[in-house]
Coordinates of C-alpha atoms in Angstrom, one line a residue:
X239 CA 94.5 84.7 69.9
X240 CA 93.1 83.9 71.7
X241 CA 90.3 82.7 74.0
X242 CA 90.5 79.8 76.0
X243 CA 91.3 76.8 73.2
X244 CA 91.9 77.5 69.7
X245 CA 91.6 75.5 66.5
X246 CA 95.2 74.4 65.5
X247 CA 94.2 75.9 62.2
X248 CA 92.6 79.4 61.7
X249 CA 89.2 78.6 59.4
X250 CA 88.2 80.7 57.1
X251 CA 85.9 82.8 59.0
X252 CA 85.5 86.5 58.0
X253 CA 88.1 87.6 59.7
X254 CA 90.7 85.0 58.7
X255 CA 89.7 85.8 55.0
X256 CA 90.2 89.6 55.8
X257 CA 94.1 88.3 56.9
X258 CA 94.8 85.5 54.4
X259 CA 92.6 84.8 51.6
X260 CA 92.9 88.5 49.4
X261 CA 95.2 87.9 47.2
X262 CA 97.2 90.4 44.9
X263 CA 95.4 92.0 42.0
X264 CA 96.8 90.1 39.2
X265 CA 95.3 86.7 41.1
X266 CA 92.4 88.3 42.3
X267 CA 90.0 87.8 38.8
X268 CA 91.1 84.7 38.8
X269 CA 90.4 83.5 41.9
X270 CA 86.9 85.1 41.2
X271 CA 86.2 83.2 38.2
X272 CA 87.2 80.1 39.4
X273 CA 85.0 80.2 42.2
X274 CA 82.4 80.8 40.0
X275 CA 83.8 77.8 37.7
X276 CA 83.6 75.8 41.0
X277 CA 80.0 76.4 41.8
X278 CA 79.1 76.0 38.3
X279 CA 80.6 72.6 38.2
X280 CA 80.5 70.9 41.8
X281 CA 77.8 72.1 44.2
X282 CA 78.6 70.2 46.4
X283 CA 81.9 72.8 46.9
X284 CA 79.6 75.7 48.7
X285 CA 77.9 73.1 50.9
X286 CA 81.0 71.6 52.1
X287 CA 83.0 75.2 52.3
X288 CA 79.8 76.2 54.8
X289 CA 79.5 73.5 56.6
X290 CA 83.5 73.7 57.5
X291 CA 83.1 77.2 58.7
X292 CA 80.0 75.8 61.1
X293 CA 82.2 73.9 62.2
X294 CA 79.9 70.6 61.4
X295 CA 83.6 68.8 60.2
X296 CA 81.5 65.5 59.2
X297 CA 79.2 66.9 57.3
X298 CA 82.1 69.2 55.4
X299 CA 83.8 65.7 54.8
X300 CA 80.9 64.3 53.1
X301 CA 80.0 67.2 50.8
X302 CA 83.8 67.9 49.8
X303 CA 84.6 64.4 49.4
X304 CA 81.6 64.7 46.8
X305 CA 83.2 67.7 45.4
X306 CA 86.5 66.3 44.6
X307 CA 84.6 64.3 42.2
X308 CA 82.8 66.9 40.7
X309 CA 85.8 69.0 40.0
X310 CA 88.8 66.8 40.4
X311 CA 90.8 69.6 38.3
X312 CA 89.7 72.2 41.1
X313 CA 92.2 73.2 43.7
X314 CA 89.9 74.9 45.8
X315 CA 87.6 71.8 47.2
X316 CA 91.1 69.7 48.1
X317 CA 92.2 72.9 49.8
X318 CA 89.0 72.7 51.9
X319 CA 88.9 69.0 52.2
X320 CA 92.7 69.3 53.5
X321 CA 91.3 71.6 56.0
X322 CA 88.9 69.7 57.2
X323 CA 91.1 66.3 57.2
X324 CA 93.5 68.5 60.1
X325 CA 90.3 69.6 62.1
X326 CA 89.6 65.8 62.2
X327 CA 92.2 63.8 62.2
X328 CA 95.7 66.0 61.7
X329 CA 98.3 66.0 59.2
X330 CA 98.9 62.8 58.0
X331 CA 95.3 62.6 56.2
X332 CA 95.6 66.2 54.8
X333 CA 99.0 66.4 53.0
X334 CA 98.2 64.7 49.9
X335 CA 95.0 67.3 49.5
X336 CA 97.1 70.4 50.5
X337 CA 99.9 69.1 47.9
X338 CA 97.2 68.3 45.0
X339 CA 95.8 71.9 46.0
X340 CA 99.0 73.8 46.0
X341 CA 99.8 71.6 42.4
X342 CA 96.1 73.5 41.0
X343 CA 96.5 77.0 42.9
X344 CA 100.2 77.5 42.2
X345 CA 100.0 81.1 42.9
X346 CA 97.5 81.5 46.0
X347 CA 98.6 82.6 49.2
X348 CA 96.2 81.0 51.2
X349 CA 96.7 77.6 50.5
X350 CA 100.7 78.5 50.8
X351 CA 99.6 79.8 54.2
X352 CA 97.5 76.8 55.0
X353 CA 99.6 74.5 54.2
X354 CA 102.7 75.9 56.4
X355 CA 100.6 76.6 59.1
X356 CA 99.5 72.3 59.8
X357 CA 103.1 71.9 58.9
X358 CA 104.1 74.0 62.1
X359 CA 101.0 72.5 64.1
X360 CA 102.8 69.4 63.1
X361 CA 106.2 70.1 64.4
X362 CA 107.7 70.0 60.7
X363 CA 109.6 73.4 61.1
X364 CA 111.8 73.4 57.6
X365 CA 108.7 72.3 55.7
X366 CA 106.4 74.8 57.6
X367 CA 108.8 77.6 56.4
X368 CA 109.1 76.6 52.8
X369 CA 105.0 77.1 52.8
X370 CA 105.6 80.2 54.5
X371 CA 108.3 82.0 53.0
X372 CA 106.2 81.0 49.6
X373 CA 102.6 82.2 50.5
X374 CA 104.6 85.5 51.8
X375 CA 106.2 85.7 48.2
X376 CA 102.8 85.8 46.6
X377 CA 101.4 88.0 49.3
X378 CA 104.3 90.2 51.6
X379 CA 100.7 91.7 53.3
X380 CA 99.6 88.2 54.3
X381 CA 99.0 88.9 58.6
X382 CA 98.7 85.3 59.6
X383 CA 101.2 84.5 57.1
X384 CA 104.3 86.4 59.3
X385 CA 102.8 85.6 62.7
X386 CA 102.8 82.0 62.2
X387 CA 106.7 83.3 60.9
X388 CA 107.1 84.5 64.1
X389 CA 105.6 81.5 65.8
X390 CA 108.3 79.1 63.7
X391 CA 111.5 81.2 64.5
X392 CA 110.2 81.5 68.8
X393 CA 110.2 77.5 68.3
X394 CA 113.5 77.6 66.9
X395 CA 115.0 80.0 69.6
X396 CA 115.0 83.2 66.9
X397 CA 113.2 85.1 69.8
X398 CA 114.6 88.3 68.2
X399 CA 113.9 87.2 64.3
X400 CA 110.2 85.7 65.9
X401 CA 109.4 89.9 67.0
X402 CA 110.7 90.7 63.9
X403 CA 107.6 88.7 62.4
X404 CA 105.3 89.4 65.1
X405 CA 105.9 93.1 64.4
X406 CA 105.6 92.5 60.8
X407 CA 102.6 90.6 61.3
X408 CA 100.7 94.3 63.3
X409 CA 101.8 96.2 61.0
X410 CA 100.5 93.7 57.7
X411 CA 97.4 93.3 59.7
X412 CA 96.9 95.6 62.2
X413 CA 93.7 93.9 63.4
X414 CA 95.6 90.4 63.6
X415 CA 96.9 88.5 66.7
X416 CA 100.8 90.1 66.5
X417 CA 100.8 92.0 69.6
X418 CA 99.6 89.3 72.2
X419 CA 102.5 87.6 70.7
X420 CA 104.7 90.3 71.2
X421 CA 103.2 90.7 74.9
X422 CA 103.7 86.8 75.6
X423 CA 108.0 87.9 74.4
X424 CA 107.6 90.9 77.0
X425 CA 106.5 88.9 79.6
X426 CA 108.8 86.2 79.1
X427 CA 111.7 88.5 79.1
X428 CA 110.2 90.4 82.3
X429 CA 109.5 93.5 80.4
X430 CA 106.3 94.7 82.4
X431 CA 105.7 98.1 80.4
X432 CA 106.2 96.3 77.0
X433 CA 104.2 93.8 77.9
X434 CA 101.5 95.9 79.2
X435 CA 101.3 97.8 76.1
X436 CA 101.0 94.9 73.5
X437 CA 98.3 93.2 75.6
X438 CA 96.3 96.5 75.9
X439 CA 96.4 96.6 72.6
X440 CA 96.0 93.3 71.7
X441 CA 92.3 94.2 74.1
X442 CA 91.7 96.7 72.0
X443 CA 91.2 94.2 68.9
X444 CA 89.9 91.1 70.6
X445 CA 88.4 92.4 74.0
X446 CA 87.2 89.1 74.3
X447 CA 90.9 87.4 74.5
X448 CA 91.0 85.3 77.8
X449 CA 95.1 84.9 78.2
X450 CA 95.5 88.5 77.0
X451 CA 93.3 89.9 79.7
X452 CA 94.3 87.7 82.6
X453 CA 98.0 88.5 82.0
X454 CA 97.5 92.0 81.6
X455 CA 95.7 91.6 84.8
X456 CA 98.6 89.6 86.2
X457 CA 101.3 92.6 85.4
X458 CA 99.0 95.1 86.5
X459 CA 98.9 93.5 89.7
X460 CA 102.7 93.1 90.0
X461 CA 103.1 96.4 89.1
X462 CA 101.0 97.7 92.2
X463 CA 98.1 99.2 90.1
X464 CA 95.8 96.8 92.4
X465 CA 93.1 99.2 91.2
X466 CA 93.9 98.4 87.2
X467 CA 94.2 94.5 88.0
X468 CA 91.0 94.2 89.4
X469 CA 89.2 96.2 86.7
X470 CA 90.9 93.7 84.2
X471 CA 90.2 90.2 86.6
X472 CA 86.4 91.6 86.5
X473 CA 86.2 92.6 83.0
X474 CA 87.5 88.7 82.7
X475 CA 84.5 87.5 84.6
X476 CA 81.9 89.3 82.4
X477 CA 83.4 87.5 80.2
X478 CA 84.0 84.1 81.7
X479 CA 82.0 84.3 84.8
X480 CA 83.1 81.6 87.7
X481 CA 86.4 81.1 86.6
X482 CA 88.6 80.4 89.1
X483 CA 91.9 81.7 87.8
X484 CA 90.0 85.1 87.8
X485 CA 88.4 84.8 91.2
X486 CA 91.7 83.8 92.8
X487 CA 93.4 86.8 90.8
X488 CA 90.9 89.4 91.8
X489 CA 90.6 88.3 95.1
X490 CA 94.6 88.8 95.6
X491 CA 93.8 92.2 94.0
X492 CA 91.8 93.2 96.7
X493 CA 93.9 91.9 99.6
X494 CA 97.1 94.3 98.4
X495 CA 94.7 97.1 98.6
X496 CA 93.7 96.3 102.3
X497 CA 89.8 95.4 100.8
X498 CA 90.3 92.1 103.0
X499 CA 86.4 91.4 102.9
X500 CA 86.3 91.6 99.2
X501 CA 89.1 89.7 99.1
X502 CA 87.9 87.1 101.1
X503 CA 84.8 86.9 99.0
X504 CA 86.8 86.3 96.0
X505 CA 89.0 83.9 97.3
X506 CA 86.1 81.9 98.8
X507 CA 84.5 81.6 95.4
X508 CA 87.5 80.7 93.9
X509 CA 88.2 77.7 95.9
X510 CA 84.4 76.8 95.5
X511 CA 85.2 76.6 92.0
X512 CA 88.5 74.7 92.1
X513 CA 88.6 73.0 95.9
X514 CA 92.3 71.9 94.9
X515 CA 93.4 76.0 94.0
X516 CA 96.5 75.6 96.7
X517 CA 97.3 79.4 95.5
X518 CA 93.8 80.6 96.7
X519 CA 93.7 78.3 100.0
X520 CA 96.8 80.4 101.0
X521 CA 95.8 83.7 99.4
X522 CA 92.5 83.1 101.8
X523 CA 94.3 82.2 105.3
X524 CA 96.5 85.4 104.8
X525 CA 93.6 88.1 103.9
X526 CA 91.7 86.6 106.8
X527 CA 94.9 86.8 108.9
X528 CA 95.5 90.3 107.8
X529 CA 91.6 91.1 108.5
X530 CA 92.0 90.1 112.1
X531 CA 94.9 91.8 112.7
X532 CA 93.9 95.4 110.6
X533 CA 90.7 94.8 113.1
X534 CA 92.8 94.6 116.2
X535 CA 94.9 97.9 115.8
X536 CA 92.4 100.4 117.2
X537 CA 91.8 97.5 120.4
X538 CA 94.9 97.4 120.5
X539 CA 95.9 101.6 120.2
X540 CA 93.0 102.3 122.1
X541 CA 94.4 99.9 125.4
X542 CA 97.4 101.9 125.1
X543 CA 95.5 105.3 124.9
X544 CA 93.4 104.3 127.8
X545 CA 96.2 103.2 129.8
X546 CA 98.3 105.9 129.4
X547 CA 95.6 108.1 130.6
X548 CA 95.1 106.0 133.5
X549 CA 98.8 106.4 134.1
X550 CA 99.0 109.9 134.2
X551 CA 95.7 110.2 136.4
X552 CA 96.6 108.0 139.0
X553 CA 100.5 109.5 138.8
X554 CA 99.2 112.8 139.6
X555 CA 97.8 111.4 143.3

């Protein structure tokens, strides 16, 4: 979802908590009070759970390796602590603290989803759909839950089951990461409208998306809307200014509309930026070698114009 490199877990940012972490009714007091049993018991829980969504993984470590032993009866700070053993170090150090959380939050969603979702990070597709298929039990609305469904059946070769999910997954969580998913099936499949539909609205969500924008920009400019493609590759560039992938893509935009000195601009950068960009070196020669021969048409119409009138002057003698 979606700029440059992701996390191979989603934290537990706001966002991620909208998706995931509201649980059904009957669990949501409960979840409630023992939060409140949690900070009551082991400070050290907040610290750590802050510190994780900072991103300062270390200092998570240390302050939920402290909480475990505040509240070893707690499922809550060896959910977090399992999170934070992935972000560091992968699976194999966070199994044993997603199983002892699942064992203390049998009917959370979240850590269901959590679980799964290292287990398909992992490669462990039959286990990452157990974890799945449970948190979507507890919670059918869980967003990230039936992407990362749709992510598991695209690795098995379901690409029909995976939209399923992905479709699902919009329509769960409308503000989730479903339909860049859906474009990345429509552009694999070579469906140019479909795709340009689910990235646009995939943009409308996450404006910010990096792949969703350059390939909207990219089937924009196969279509022929030159104009639309280099709206997108610039809207890209506020973005991610002196990216190359961008320059090279805009500058191509601008030699299919004839706009060889913008081009030529573009390209130039591009190559500035990435020297080895073989794409832009030969993107370059041809604008300039379309430039020069656009600017030798009226020389060239004009010596025919001129000599034809010379013609029929001197004929007339």
């Amino acid at each position: 979802m979606r700029a440059p490199a992701e996390s191979p877990t989603h934290r537990l940012d706001a966002r991620t908590e909208d998706a995931v972490g509201q649980a059904p009714l009957r669990y949501a007091a409960a979840a409630v009070l023992a939060a409140i049993l949690i900070l009551a018991v082991s400070p050290s829980f907040e610290a750590g759970r802050l510190a994780y969504e900072a991103g300062r993984m270390q200092e998570a470590s240390v302050a939920l390796e402290r909480a475990v032993a505040e509240a070893p009866e707690e499922g809550e700070p060896y959910l977090y602590r399992a999170l934070v053993a992935v972000e560091i170090g992968g699976l194999a150090s966070a199994r044993a603290d997603f199983e002892q959380a699942i064992a203390r939050l049998p009917g959370s969603a979240k850590a269901h989803y959590h679980y799964g979702d290292a287990l398909l990070t992992a490669g462990e597709l039959q286990a990452a759909a157990r974890e799945l298929s449970r948190a979507l039990e507890i919670e059918p609305a869980n967003g990230w839950a039936r992407y990362r469904l749709g992510d598991l059946l695209r690795a098995r070769g379901d690409v029909a089951g995976a939209l399923r999910a992905y479709e699902a997954s919009t329509r769960a969580d409308p503000k989730g990461a479903g339909f860049h998913a859906i474009g990345d099936l429509a552009l694999a499949k070579g469906d140019a409208k479909g795709a340009r539909q689910a990235y646009a609205k995939d943009l409308e969500r996450f404006p910010e998306c990096y792949e969703a924008r350059m390939n909207l920009a990219a089937v924009r400019l196969q279509d022929g809307d030159t104009d639309g493609a280099a709206r997108e590759y610039r809207a890209s560039l506020r973005d991610h200014p002196g990216d190359a992938k961008a320059l090279r893509g805009l500058g191509l935009a601008f030699s299919r509309a004839g706009r060889y000195e913008r081009a030529i601009g573009a390209l130039a950068q591009a190559i500035e930026v990435d020297p080895k960009d073989a794409e832009a070196q030969a993107a370059l020669r041809g604008a300039r070698l379309r430039q020069r021969l656009w600017l030798a048409v009226p020389v060239f119409v004009g010596g025919i114009l001129v000599g034809f009138a010379l013609g029929r002057k001197f004929g007339r003698r």
